[in-house]
mmCIF file of C-alpha atoms in Angstrom:
data_model
loop_
_atom_site.group_PDB
_atom_site.id
_atom_site.type_symbol
_atom_site.label_atom_id
_atom_site.label_comp_id
_atom_site.label_asym_id
_atom_site.label_seq_id
_atom_site.Cartn_x
_atom_site.Cartn_y
_atom_site.Cartn_z
ATOM 1 C CA MET A 144 58.137 206.089 113.541
ATOM 2 C CA ILE A 145 57.564 203.399 111.326
ATOM 3 C CA ASN A 146 59.997 200.119 111.808
ATOM 4 C CA ILE A 147 60.731 198.334 107.922
ATOM 5 C CA VAL A 148 62.906 195.321 107.628
ATOM 6 C CA ILE A 149 64.069 194.616 104.194
ATOM 7 C CA LYS A 150 65.688 191.335 102.610
ATOM 8 C CA GLU A 151 66.552 192.172 99.729
ATOM 9 C CA PRO A 152 70.306 191.438 98.170
ATOM 10 C CA ASN A 153 70.370 193.864 95.866
ATOM 11 C CA VAL A 154 72.378 196.791 97.271
ATOM 12 C CA LEU A 155 70.692 199.070 94.622
ATOM 13 C CA TYR A 156 67.120 198.187 94.781
ATOM 14 C CA ARG A 157 67.378 197.922 98.310
ATOM 15 C CA HIS A 158 68.397 201.350 98.885
ATOM 16 C CA GLY A 159 65.629 202.813 95.843
ATOM 17 C CA LEU A 160 63.251 201.311 98.557
ATOM 18 C CA TYR A 161 64.396 202.810 100.825
ATOM 19 C CA CYS A 162 63.800 205.905 99.451
ATOM 20 C CA PHE A 163 60.382 204.750 98.007
ATOM 21 C CA LEU A 164 59.377 204.171 101.377
ATOM 22 C CA ALA A 165 60.443 206.687 103.033
ATOM 23 C CA ASP A 166 58.908 209.498 100.756
ATOM 24 C CA ILE A 167 55.767 207.459 100.979
ATOM 25 C CA PHE A 168 54.899 207.916 104.539
ATOM 26 C CA PHE A 169 56.210 211.335 104.992
ATOM 27 C CA ASP A 170 53.979 212.458 102.376
ATOM 28 C CA GLU A 171 50.923 210.207 103.539
ATOM 29 C CA PHE A 172 51.487 210.240 107.478
ATOM 30 C CA GLN A 173 54.007 212.810 107.883
ATOM 31 C CA GLN A 174 56.086 209.555 109.826
ATOM 32 C CA GLY A 175 60.109 208.995 109.736
ATOM 33 C CA THR A 176 61.059 205.451 108.946
ATOM 34 C CA CYS A 177 63.586 203.347 110.320
ATOM 35 C CA PHE A 178 65.179 200.498 108.242
ATOM 36 C CA SER A 179 66.957 197.392 109.158
ATOM 37 C CA ILE A 180 68.580 194.775 106.490
ATOM 38 C CA GLU A 181 68.418 191.867 109.578
ATOM 39 C CA LEU A 182 65.729 189.326 109.802
ATOM 40 C CA ASN A 183 66.281 188.067 112.619
ATOM 41 C CA PRO A 184 62.979 187.200 115.855
ATOM 42 C CA GLU A 185 64.135 190.383 116.981
ATOM 43 C CA SER A 186 64.269 192.362 114.249
ATOM 44 C CA ILE A 187 60.682 190.729 112.961
ATOM 45 C CA CYS A 188 59.042 191.437 116.372
ATOM 46 C CA TRP A 189 58.869 195.022 116.144
ATOM 47 C CA ALA A 190 58.509 195.498 112.670
ATOM 48 C CA ASP A 191 55.450 197.095 110.950
ATOM 49 C CA ILE A 192 56.556 196.571 107.409
ATOM 50 C CA ILE A 193 58.210 193.185 106.727
ATOM 51 C CA ILE A 194 59.644 193.400 102.917
ATOM 52 C CA LEU A 195 61.561 189.976 101.428
ATOM 53 C CA SER A 196 62.311 188.827 98.383
ATOM 54 C CA VAL A 197 61.960 185.210 97.317
ATOM 55 C CA PRO A 198 62.119 183.503 94.471
ATOM 56 C CA LEU A 199 59.178 182.070 93.146
ATOM 57 C CA GLU A 200 59.656 178.634 93.517
ATOM 58 C CA GLU A 201 60.071 179.218 97.759
ATOM 59 C CA CYS A 202 56.810 180.621 98.062
ATOM 60 C CA GLU A 203 55.250 177.618 98.767
ATOM 61 C CA SER A 204 57.580 176.904 101.629
ATOM 62 C CA CYS A 205 57.677 177.653 105.136
ATOM 63 C CA PHE A 206 58.569 180.868 106.129
ATOM 64 C CA SER A 207 59.308 179.936 110.055
ATOM 65 C CA GLU A 208 61.468 182.930 110.975
ATOM 66 C CA LEU A 209 57.985 185.286 110.479
ATOM 67 C CA LYS A 210 56.341 183.405 113.874
ATOM 68 C CA ALA A 211 58.274 185.591 116.105
ATOM 69 C CA ARG A 212 55.775 188.523 113.940
ATOM 70 C CA LYS A 213 53.375 190.290 115.951
ATOM 71 C CA THR A 214 52.129 193.246 114.045
ATOM 72 C CA GLY A 215 52.303 194.831 110.433
ATOM 73 C CA ILE A 216 52.265 193.442 107.289
ATOM 74 C CA ILE A 217 54.643 191.100 105.227
ATOM 75 C CA ILE A 218 55.605 192.527 100.855
ATOM 76 C CA VAL A 219 57.032 189.291 99.194
ATOM 77 C CA LEU A 220 58.707 190.581 96.233
ATOM 78 C CA VAL A 221 58.473 188.052 92.966
ATOM 79 C CA ASN A 222 60.418 187.675 90.017
ATOM 80 C CA ASP A 223 57.290 186.750 87.582
ATOM 81 C CA GLU A 224 54.546 188.769 86.749
ATOM 82 C CA GLY A 225 51.159 187.461 87.206
ATOM 83 C CA VAL A 226 51.794 185.008 89.797
ATOM 84 C CA SER A 227 49.249 183.140 91.548
ATOM 85 C CA ILE A 228 48.757 183.785 95.494
ATOM 86 C CA PRO A 229 50.983 181.113 97.253
ATOM 87 C CA SER A 230 49.188 178.740 99.662
ATOM 88 C CA CYS A 231 51.820 180.698 102.583
ATOM 89 C CA SER A 232 49.434 183.640 101.830
ATOM 90 C CA PHE A 233 46.875 182.018 103.659
ATOM 91 C CA CYS A 234 48.434 181.399 107.069
ATOM 92 C CA LEU A 235 50.650 184.874 107.060
ATOM 93 C CA PRO A 236 47.952 187.393 107.239
ATOM 94 C CA GLY A 237 48.410 190.314 106.117
ATOM 95 C CA SER A 238 50.682 189.763 103.431
ATOM 96 C CA VAL A 239 50.856 190.391 99.924
ATOM 97 C CA PHE A 240 52.544 189.280 96.604
ATOM 98 C CA ILE A 241 54.187 192.306 94.643
ATOM 99 C CA SER A 242 56.133 191.589 91.319
ATOM 100 C CA ARG A 243 59.361 193.480 90.879
ATOM 101 C CA ARG A 244 57.681 194.893 87.159
ATOM 102 C CA LEU A 245 55.210 196.480 88.673
ATOM 103 C CA SER A 246 54.912 200.221 88.345
ATOM 104 C CA LEU A 247 55.990 202.624 91.290
ATOM 105 C CA ASN A 248 52.447 204.368 91.051
ATOM 106 C CA GLU A 249 50.572 200.077 91.664
ATOM 107 C CA PHE A 250 53.038 199.299 94.425
ATOM 108 C CA ARG A 251 52.386 202.233 96.261
ATOM 109 C CA LYS A 252 48.274 201.945 96.015
ATOM 110 C CA CYS A 253 48.675 197.751 96.844
ATOM 111 C CA LEU A 254 51.319 199.185 100.018
ATOM 112 C CA LEU A 255 48.979 201.940 101.872
ATOM 113 C CA ARG A 256 45.970 199.889 101.227
ATOM 114 C CA GLU A 257 47.503 196.836 102.911
ATOM 115 C CA TRP A 258 48.651 199.628 105.856
ATOM 116 C CA ARG A 259 45.486 201.144 106.167
ATOM 117 C CA LYS A 260 44.380 197.749 107.149
ATOM 118 C CA THR A 261 46.343 197.768 110.239
ATOM 119 C CA GLN A 262 45.594 201.082 111.244
ATOM 120 C CA LEU A 263 41.754 200.441 111.760
ATOM 121 C CA PRO A 264 40.026 200.477 114.994
ATOM 122 C CA ASN A 265 39.049 196.193 114.659
ATOM 123 C CA TYR A 266 42.758 195.064 113.186
ATOM 124 C CA GLN A 267 43.937 191.852 114.982
ATOM 125 C CA LEU A 268 46.751 189.991 113.674
ATOM 126 C CA SER A 269 45.990 186.404 113.988
ATOM 127 C CA ASN A 270 48.731 184.307 115.088
ATOM 128 C CA ASN A 271 47.291 180.816 114.341
ATOM 129 C CA TYR A 272 50.257 180.480 111.480
ATOM 130 C CA CYS A 273 50.958 176.871 111.387
ATOM 131 C CA CYS A 274 47.135 175.981 111.551
ATOM 132 C CA ASN A 275 45.799 174.364 108.383
ATOM 133 C CA CYS A 276 49.272 174.082 107.183
ATOM 134 C CA GLN A 277 49.258 174.374 103.102
ATOM 135 C CA TYR A 278 52.891 174.401 102.474
ATOM 136 C CA GLN A 279 54.595 171.724 100.177
ATOM 137 C CA THR A 280 56.700 169.001 102.210
ATOM 138 C CA LEU A 281 58.841 166.326 101.118
ATOM 139 C CA SER A 282 58.418 162.923 101.747
ATOM 140 C CA LEU A 283 61.577 161.022 103.396
ATOM 141 C CA GLN A 284 62.515 159.247 100.127
ATOM 142 C CA GLN A 285 62.137 162.559 98.389
ATOM 143 C CA LEU A 286 64.583 164.013 100.858
ATOM 144 C CA ARG A 287 67.138 161.612 101.253
ATOM 145 C CA ILE A 288 67.376 161.653 97.248
ATOM 146 C CA MET A 289 67.193 165.755 97.494
ATOM 147 C CA SER A 290 70.156 165.741 100.141
ATOM 148 C CA SER A 291 72.336 163.236 97.941
ATOM 149 C CA LEU A 292 71.787 165.684 94.536
ATOM 150 C CA TYR A 293 72.504 168.506 96.748
ATOM 151 C CA LYS A 294 75.532 166.599 97.404
ATOM 152 C CA GLY A 295 76.563 165.729 94.024
ATOM 153 C CA LYS A 296 75.735 162.482 93.217
ATOM 154 C CA SER A 297 74.923 160.764 90.317
ATOM 155 C CA THR A 298 71.357 159.505 89.748
ATOM 156 C CA LEU A 299 73.232 156.121 89.525
ATOM 157 C CA GLU A 300 75.157 156.547 92.797
ATOM 158 C CA ILE A 301 71.685 157.653 94.950
ATOM 159 C CA ALA A 302 69.829 154.718 93.198
ATOM 160 C CA ASN A 303 72.176 151.684 94.501
ATOM 161 C CA GLU A 304 72.562 153.675 97.681
ATOM 162 C CA LEU A 305 69.094 153.744 98.472
ATOM 163 C CA MET A 306 68.608 149.877 96.874
ATOM 164 C CA ILE A 307 66.118 151.343 94.033
ATOM 165 C CA SER A 308 66.304 151.798 90.373
ATOM 166 C CA ASN A 309 67.307 155.071 88.099
ATOM 167 C CA LYS A 310 63.041 155.271 86.910
ATOM 168 C CA THR A 311 62.317 156.072 91.042
ATOM 169 C CA VAL A 312 65.174 158.598 91.442
ATOM 170 C CA PHE A 313 64.157 160.534 88.328
ATOM 171 C CA THR A 314 60.154 160.352 89.421
ATOM 172 C CA HIS A 315 61.248 161.401 93.041
ATOM 173 C CA LYS A 316 63.369 164.020 91.464
ATOM 174 C CA TYR A 317 60.570 165.159 89.218
ATOM 175 C CA ARG A 318 57.765 165.272 91.716
ATOM 176 C CA VAL A 319 59.262 167.399 93.695
ATOM 177 C CA MET A 320 60.211 170.030 90.920
ATOM 178 C CA LYS A 321 56.741 169.761 89.972
ATOM 179 C CA LYS A 322 55.777 170.331 93.879
ATOM 180 C CA PHE A 323 57.548 173.708 93.739
ATOM 181 C CA GLY A 324 57.413 174.689 90.567
ATOM 182 C CA LEU A 325 60.934 174.255 89.083
ATOM 183 C CA ARG A 326 61.504 174.181 85.494
ATOM 184 C CA SER A 327 65.233 172.771 85.196
ATOM 185 C CA ASP A 328 68.374 171.458 86.676
ATOM 186 C CA VAL A 329 69.556 174.548 87.248
ATOM 187 C CA GLU A 330 66.239 176.016 89.441
ATOM 188 C CA LEU A 331 66.688 172.832 91.372
ATOM 189 C CA ARG A 332 70.355 173.063 92.251
ATOM 190 C CA LEU A 333 69.724 176.873 93.221
ATOM 191 C CA PHE A 334 66.504 175.546 95.118
ATOM 192 C CA LEU A 335 68.556 173.125 96.897
ATOM 193 C CA ILE A 336 71.559 175.589 97.822
ATOM 194 C CA ARG A 337 68.909 177.704 99.210
ATOM 195 C CA LEU A 338 67.704 175.229 101.479
ATOM 196 C CA ALA A 339 71.033 174.619 102.952
ATOM 197 C CA GLU A 340 71.782 177.998 103.560
ATOM 198 C CA LYS A 341 68.465 178.313 105.443
ATOM 199 C CA LYS A 342 70.008 175.362 107.035
ATOM 200 C CA PHE A 343 67.050 173.087 105.641
ATOM 201 C CA CYS A 344 63.662 174.132 107.950
ATOM 202 C CA PRO A 345 62.160 170.832 108.927
ATOM 203 C CA ILE A 346 58.531 171.533 108.736
ATOM 204 C CA MET A 347 59.192 170.879 105.046
ATOM 205 C CA CYS A 348 59.407 166.960 106.046
ATOM 206 C CA ARG A 349 56.864 167.318 109.237
ATOM 207 C CA GLU A 350 56.271 163.309 109.022
ATOM 208 C CA ILE A 351 60.044 162.937 109.771
ATOM 209 C CA SER A 352 61.402 163.555 113.611
ATOM 210 C CA ASP A 353 64.431 165.914 113.952
ATOM 211 C CA ASP A 354 66.483 162.936 114.958
ATOM 212 C CA VAL A 355 66.002 161.137 112.046
ATOM 213 C CA VAL A 356 66.672 164.538 110.140
ATOM 214 C CA ALA A 357 70.345 164.697 112.029
ATOM 215 C CA LYS A 358 70.974 161.559 111.557
ATOM 216 C CA MET A 359 70.806 161.816 108.036
ATOM 217 C CA GLY A 360 73.109 164.930 107.898
ATOM 218 C CA VAL A 361 70.851 166.587 105.223
ATOM 219 C CA PHE A 362 71.980 169.559 103.492
#
């Protein structure tokens, strides 16, 4: 039995993945499949395959929940074609980034290629996920500004609160947008909302203590 976790908000697309993956593993290996949509330490621990639907800008942020992973492969679905390999692929061994626009045949080839690697006798999954971390991070000042933007404050309000100039606020804002490949204020807003939904992973500001983050009440 192949255990598969799929985090995909589009119900129809997710159902299509169920059918597609079930057919692949039955045709190729005569194996059944068991699916879950719950992404938590327990499901990640037993999953042979984890499929994540991730906005492109989040590919450079930390997937801390995946630290519970002990085996298998990770497939990250992204919307853009020709996406460069994000830095997180280097500390998440066995991960592959696939465009949603990829043909079913190419998707199948990628999946089988990665799956067969895990079946080799000498295959061993590294658990040093956080060594030499290459994730993009936020400075304390950027964290304050992003928190204020998320709360709907204007640039002028933020500048007055932090006792800095409007220009400094804009500079930090666009540096953050550049770090995460955000192309507009709308994308920045959606990105901040997603961080809030994830309860803001503190690894994005590693130099800041948890106490400081808690006192700031960010996101």
